[in-house]
Short mmCIF file of C-alpha atoms in Angstrom, two decimals:
data_model
loop_
_atom_site.label_atom_id
_atom_site.label_comp_id
_atom_site.label_asym_id
_atom_site.label_seq_id
_atom_site.Cartn_x
_atom_site.Cartn_y
_atom_site.Cartn_z
CA MET I 1 142.61 114.67 -18.90
CA VAL I 2 142.50 111.56 -17.06
CA SER I 3 142.45 108.42 -19.44
CA SER I 4 139.36 106.54 -19.92
CA ASN I 5 140.98 103.61 -19.47
CA TYR I 6 141.60 104.90 -15.45
CA MET I 7 138.31 105.80 -14.93
CA ASP I 8 137.12 102.41 -16.07
CA ASN I 9 139.28 100.61 -13.73
CA ASN I 10 138.09 102.42 -10.96
CA THR I 11 134.25 102.56 -11.27
CA ASN I 12 133.97 100.66 -7.72
CA LEU I 13 135.91 102.82 -5.96
CA PRO I 14 133.52 104.47 -3.34
CA LYS I 15 131.79 107.74 -4.05
CA LYS I 16 132.60 110.89 -1.85
CA GLY I 17 130.94 110.97 1.64
CA VAL I 18 130.72 106.96 1.45
CA THR I 19 132.14 105.13 4.27
CA TRP I 20 132.41 101.73 5.07
CA ARG I 21 129.73 102.32 8.01
CA SER I 22 127.63 102.34 5.13
CA THR I 23 129.01 99.82 3.02
CA ASN I 24 129.18 97.04 5.14
CA LYS I 25 125.36 95.05 5.79
CA LEU I 26 126.19 94.64 9.39
CA VAL I 27 127.69 97.74 10.76
CA LYS I 28 125.18 99.61 8.33
CA VAL I 29 122.42 98.72 10.79
CA MET I 30 124.37 99.87 13.70
CA ASN I 31 125.47 103.08 12.17
CA ASN I 32 121.99 104.21 11.11
CA SER I 33 120.74 103.47 14.82
CA PHE I 34 123.53 105.06 16.41
CA TYR I 35 126.06 106.51 15.10
CA ASP I 36 124.75 108.63 12.24
CA LEU I 37 121.09 108.36 13.39
CA PRO I 38 119.19 112.30 12.68
CA CYS I 39 118.29 113.48 15.89
CA PRO I 40 116.71 116.86 16.55
CA ILE I 41 118.95 119.77 16.89
CA ASN I 42 117.11 120.87 20.60
CA LEU I 43 117.37 117.91 22.77
CA ASN I 44 118.64 118.86 26.33
CA ALA I 45 120.03 116.56 28.97
CA TRP I 46 116.77 115.20 30.16
CA TRP I 47 117.25 112.88 26.88
CA SER I 48 120.53 111.46 28.22
CA PHE I 49 118.43 109.41 30.83
CA GLY I 50 117.60 106.58 27.87
CA SER I 51 120.81 105.74 27.42
CA MET I 52 121.77 106.05 31.18
CA LEU I 53 119.05 103.20 31.68
CA GLY I 54 120.86 101.20 28.90
CA LEU I 55 124.36 101.51 31.01
CA SER I 56 122.27 100.59 34.02
CA LEU I 57 121.15 97.31 32.13
CA VAL I 58 124.36 96.52 30.74
CA ILE I 59 125.74 97.08 34.90
CA GLN I 60 122.67 94.37 35.98
CA LEU I 61 123.34 91.94 33.60
CA ILE I 62 127.36 91.86 33.91
CA SER I 63 126.60 91.75 37.99
CA GLY I 64 123.84 89.47 37.93
CA LEU I 65 125.84 86.65 36.01
CA LEU I 66 129.21 86.49 38.08
CA LEU I 67 126.78 87.10 41.18
CA SER I 68 124.79 83.74 39.99
CA ILE I 69 127.96 81.99 39.98
CA HIS I 70 128.04 81.62 43.81
CA TYR I 71 124.76 82.06 44.54
CA THR I 72 122.73 79.06 45.95
CA ALA I 73 119.16 79.32 45.62
CA HIS I 74 117.83 77.10 49.04
CA GLU I 75 116.13 78.55 51.85
CA SER I 76 118.54 76.76 54.54
CA MET I 77 121.82 78.15 52.34
CA ALA I 78 120.83 81.99 50.18
CA PHE I 79 121.43 83.78 53.20
CA ASP I 80 124.84 82.37 53.82
CA SER I 81 125.46 82.09 50.08
CA VAL I 82 125.02 85.83 49.94
CA VAL I 83 127.14 86.47 53.43
CA HIS I 84 129.70 84.41 51.58
CA ILE I 85 129.88 86.73 48.42
CA MET I 86 130.33 89.45 50.62
CA ARG I 87 133.08 88.45 52.31
CA ASN I 88 134.88 85.43 50.90
CA VAL I 89 134.68 85.93 47.23
CA GLU I 90 137.35 88.13 46.02
CA LYS I 91 135.66 91.51 45.13
CA GLY I 92 132.25 90.30 46.14
CA TRP I 93 131.40 92.94 48.02
CA MET I 94 131.56 95.20 44.80
CA LEU I 95 129.89 93.14 43.02
CA ARG I 96 126.44 92.84 45.53
CA ASN I 97 126.53 96.14 46.60
CA ALA I 98 126.81 96.88 42.37
CA HIS I 99 123.76 94.74 41.63
CA ALA I 100 121.91 95.86 44.87
CA ASN I 101 122.39 100.00 44.19
CA GLY I 102 122.33 99.36 40.29
CA SER I 103 118.57 98.82 40.89
CA SER I 104 117.81 101.26 42.72
CA MET I 105 120.00 103.39 40.04
CA PHE I 106 118.21 102.14 37.19
CA PHE I 107 114.31 103.10 38.67
CA ILE I 108 116.06 106.62 39.70
CA CYS I 109 116.94 106.89 35.54
CA ILE I 110 113.00 105.14 34.55
CA TYR I 111 111.46 107.74 36.44
CA ALA I 112 113.36 110.71 35.19
CA HIS I 113 112.53 108.72 32.02
CA ILE I 114 108.75 108.46 32.32
CA GLY I 115 108.76 111.95 33.60
CA ARG I 116 110.58 113.64 30.42
CA GLY I 117 108.27 111.52 28.43
CA LEU I 118 104.92 112.31 30.19
CA TYR I 119 106.21 116.38 30.47
CA TYR I 120 107.28 116.45 27.00
CA GLY I 121 104.53 114.55 25.63
CA SER I 122 106.78 111.60 24.03
CA TYR I 123 103.66 109.01 24.70
CA MET I 124 101.99 110.58 21.90
CA ASP I 125 103.74 108.33 19.65
CA LYS I 126 101.93 105.06 21.08
CA THR I 127 103.63 101.81 20.12
CA VAL I 128 106.72 103.34 21.42
CA TRP I 129 104.64 103.99 24.76
CA PHE I 130 103.27 100.84 24.83
CA PHE I 131 106.70 98.83 24.80
CA GLY I 132 108.26 101.55 26.97
CA VAL I 133 105.42 100.92 29.63
CA HIS I 134 105.58 96.73 29.44
CA LEU I 135 109.58 97.66 29.81
CA PHE I 136 108.56 99.73 33.37
CA LEU I 137 106.13 96.57 34.55
CA LEU I 138 109.22 94.02 33.85
CA THR I 139 111.28 96.18 35.73
CA MET I 140 109.16 96.06 38.71
CA ALA I 141 108.70 92.30 38.44
CA GLU I 142 112.23 91.54 38.06
CA ALA I 143 113.25 93.85 41.06
CA PHE I 144 110.75 92.39 43.29
CA LEU I 145 111.73 88.94 42.04
CA GLY I 146 115.53 89.77 42.94
CA TYR I 147 114.36 91.45 46.40
CA THR I 148 113.51 88.25 47.70
CA LEU I 149 116.57 86.63 46.64
CA PRO I 150 119.13 87.33 49.27
CA TRP I 151 116.50 85.29 52.18
CA GLY I 152 116.61 88.06 54.78
CA GLN I 153 113.60 88.99 56.77
CA MET I 154 112.32 91.94 54.61
CA SER I 155 112.89 89.49 51.58
CA TYR I 156 110.57 86.54 53.25
CA TRP I 157 107.76 88.97 54.50
CA GLY I 158 107.89 91.24 51.36
CA ALA I 159 107.43 87.77 48.99
CA THR I 160 104.64 87.00 50.95
CA VAL I 161 102.65 90.18 51.61
CA ILE I 162 103.12 90.59 47.41
CA THR I 163 102.60 87.16 46.66
CA ASN I 164 99.28 87.29 48.90
CA MET I 165 97.98 90.26 46.89
CA LEU I 166 97.07 87.70 44.04
CA SER I 167 94.58 85.90 46.51
CA VAL I 168 92.30 88.50 45.88
CA ILE I 169 91.58 87.51 42.83
CA PRO I 170 88.01 85.97 42.79
CA VAL I 171 87.45 82.16 42.02
CA VAL I 172 91.32 81.78 40.87
CA GLY I 173 93.35 83.38 43.31
CA GLU I 174 94.03 81.02 46.05
CA SER I 175 94.97 78.25 43.40
CA MET I 176 96.93 80.80 41.53
CA LEU I 177 98.76 81.70 45.05
CA ARG I 178 99.59 78.01 46.02
CA TYR I 179 100.72 77.51 42.12
CA VAL I 180 103.30 80.32 42.74
CA TRP I 181 104.24 79.73 46.28
CA GLY I 182 104.48 75.69 45.01
CA GLY I 183 103.33 75.05 48.96
CA TRP I 184 101.32 76.20 51.39
CA THR I 185 103.18 79.22 52.46
CA VAL I 186 106.61 80.65 51.12
CA CYS I 187 108.62 78.14 50.71
CA ASN I 188 112.14 77.15 49.53
CA SER I 189 110.06 76.30 45.80
CA THR I 190 109.18 79.93 46.12
CA LEU I 191 112.82 80.81 45.84
CA LYS I 192 113.66 78.80 43.07
CA ARG I 193 110.69 79.58 41.42
CA PHE I 194 111.71 83.32 41.83
CA TYR I 195 115.37 82.43 40.79
CA THR I 196 114.58 80.76 37.73
CA LEU I 197 112.59 83.73 36.69
CA HIS I 198 115.02 86.63 37.70
CA PHE I 199 117.42 85.15 35.53
CA LEU I 200 115.38 84.76 33.10
CA LEU I 201 113.06 87.83 32.84
CA PRO I 202 116.14 90.30 31.86
CA PHE I 203 116.47 88.35 28.90
CA VAL I 204 113.49 89.61 27.25
CA MET I 205 113.91 93.13 28.87
CA VAL I 206 116.73 92.84 26.46
CA ALA I 207 114.33 92.15 23.27
CA PHE I 208 111.62 94.63 24.68
CA VAL I 209 114.34 97.29 24.36
CA PHE I 210 115.47 96.48 20.75
CA ILE I 211 111.94 96.50 19.77
CA HIS I 212 111.12 100.09 21.81
CA LEU I 213 114.36 101.52 19.81
CA PHE I 214 113.54 100.29 16.74
CA PHE I 215 110.60 101.59 16.98
CA LEU I 216 111.76 104.66 18.31
CA HIS I 217 114.19 105.51 15.31
CA GLU I 218 111.46 104.58 12.94
CA LYS I 219 110.09 108.14 13.38
CA GLY I 220 112.45 109.78 15.31
CA SER I 221 113.11 110.99 18.77
CA ASN I 222 110.17 114.08 20.35
CA ASN I 223 112.07 117.50 21.24
CA PRO I 224 111.15 119.99 23.96
CA LEU I 225 109.12 121.96 21.09
CA GLY I 226 107.57 119.12 19.96
CA ILE I 227 107.45 119.99 16.36
CA ASP I 228 108.09 118.51 13.43
CA SER I 229 112.41 118.36 13.27
CA SER I 230 113.05 116.43 10.43
CA THR I 231 114.47 119.89 8.41
CA MET I 232 117.07 120.74 12.05
CA CYS I 233 118.41 117.19 12.63
CA VAL I 234 122.20 116.59 13.69
CA PRO I 235 123.97 113.39 13.60
CA PHE I 236 124.20 111.28 16.82
CA HIS I 237 127.60 111.32 16.94
CA PRO I 238 129.57 113.81 18.00
CA PHE I 239 126.81 115.85 18.96
CA TYR I 240 124.61 113.43 21.35
CA THR I 241 127.35 111.05 22.22
CA VAL I 242 128.99 113.61 24.07
CA LYS I 243 126.30 114.69 26.27
CA ASP I 244 125.81 111.01 26.90
CA LEU I 245 129.01 110.49 27.95
CA PHE I 246 128.65 113.75 30.22
CA GLY I 247 125.54 111.69 31.64
CA TYR I 248 127.68 108.35 32.32
CA VAL I 249 129.71 110.08 34.24
CA CYS I 250 127.39 111.86 36.40
CA PHE I 251 125.61 108.83 36.77
CA MET I 252 128.71 106.62 37.94
CA PHE I 253 129.87 109.66 40.48
CA PHE I 254 126.63 109.00 42.40
CA PHE I 255 126.30 105.48 41.50
CA MET I 256 130.30 104.28 43.09
CA TYR I 257 129.42 106.46 46.04
CA LEU I 258 126.42 104.13 46.57
CA VAL I 259 128.66 100.95 46.06
CA CYS I 260 131.84 102.35 47.55
CA VAL I 261 130.99 104.63 50.52
CA ASP I 262 127.30 104.34 51.58
CA PRO I 263 126.06 100.83 50.21
CA GLU I 264 123.24 100.87 52.84
CA LEU I 265 121.81 104.32 51.98
CA LEU I 266 119.14 102.69 50.06
CA GLY I 267 118.66 99.55 51.09
CA ASN I 268 116.95 98.19 54.66
CA HIS I 269 118.83 96.76 57.72
CA LEU I 270 116.12 94.25 58.39
CA ASN I 271 117.46 92.52 55.35
CA TYR I 272 120.64 91.53 57.34
CA TRP I 273 119.04 88.69 59.75
CA PRO I 274 118.02 85.78 58.37
CA ALA I 275 114.52 84.99 57.19
CA ASN I 276 112.05 83.73 59.97
CA PRO I 277 108.67 82.75 59.50
CA MET I 278 107.71 82.86 62.93
CA LYS I 279 108.75 86.83 63.32
CA THR I 280 106.88 89.43 61.85
CA PRO I 281 109.14 92.59 61.57
CA ILE I 282 106.80 95.19 63.29
CA HIS I 283 106.24 97.86 60.07
CA VAL I 284 105.05 94.65 58.36
#
């Protein structure tokens, strides 16, 4: 027999099955969002691209922050500052290659993620899809802004061609174009504005990512069969953390191949020429 005094003195002990993850207020939020998150039992490998996008975003944020320490946003020094990063900064070549090829990997993953959503009908969750589409648009804007920063030939003429699309807007198009340029053509003011926006937009993207995940976890993920799977769920850990880790390994294998072995596979050799407003590339 257990004495009544012992029972009285231990009423505050956690019940069986209750862990610190579910009692700590701060950890509980993360626990319910990732560790013990109920997931459909039949998710396949295509669902791993969402977590790979998270990995890509982290890589881009860290490498971009470190590159910004050495980059100079000025039309007469931007190109040379990138050369300085590649040649003189300790492991600068790796940082620059990681950031440049990381953006390509980001788009590979996002196209697979969107394709999975279209094929399996994930777009039926309109709120999640809405914020996902806006994330895609922000990603395209961020990539365009970043592509102009090395201030090579393709950077300069890419900025010229894309920004000139504003001129087709009736009435206000020309005024908007001059405002974006900060002058009568793509110039130093344009580069500074693009650099500032390129630095700020990732923080907006992170906010959208959290909103995207919040609404996703509110209703739960879709599944390949497209049926209600609320009675056939398993916790995210360890069932899907293992799958995601395998996806990370595959991702990093291809990513490190691009960074260390063939960094120019997805690039353009014309961007190794400094920007020249008087000489348009032939294919442009």
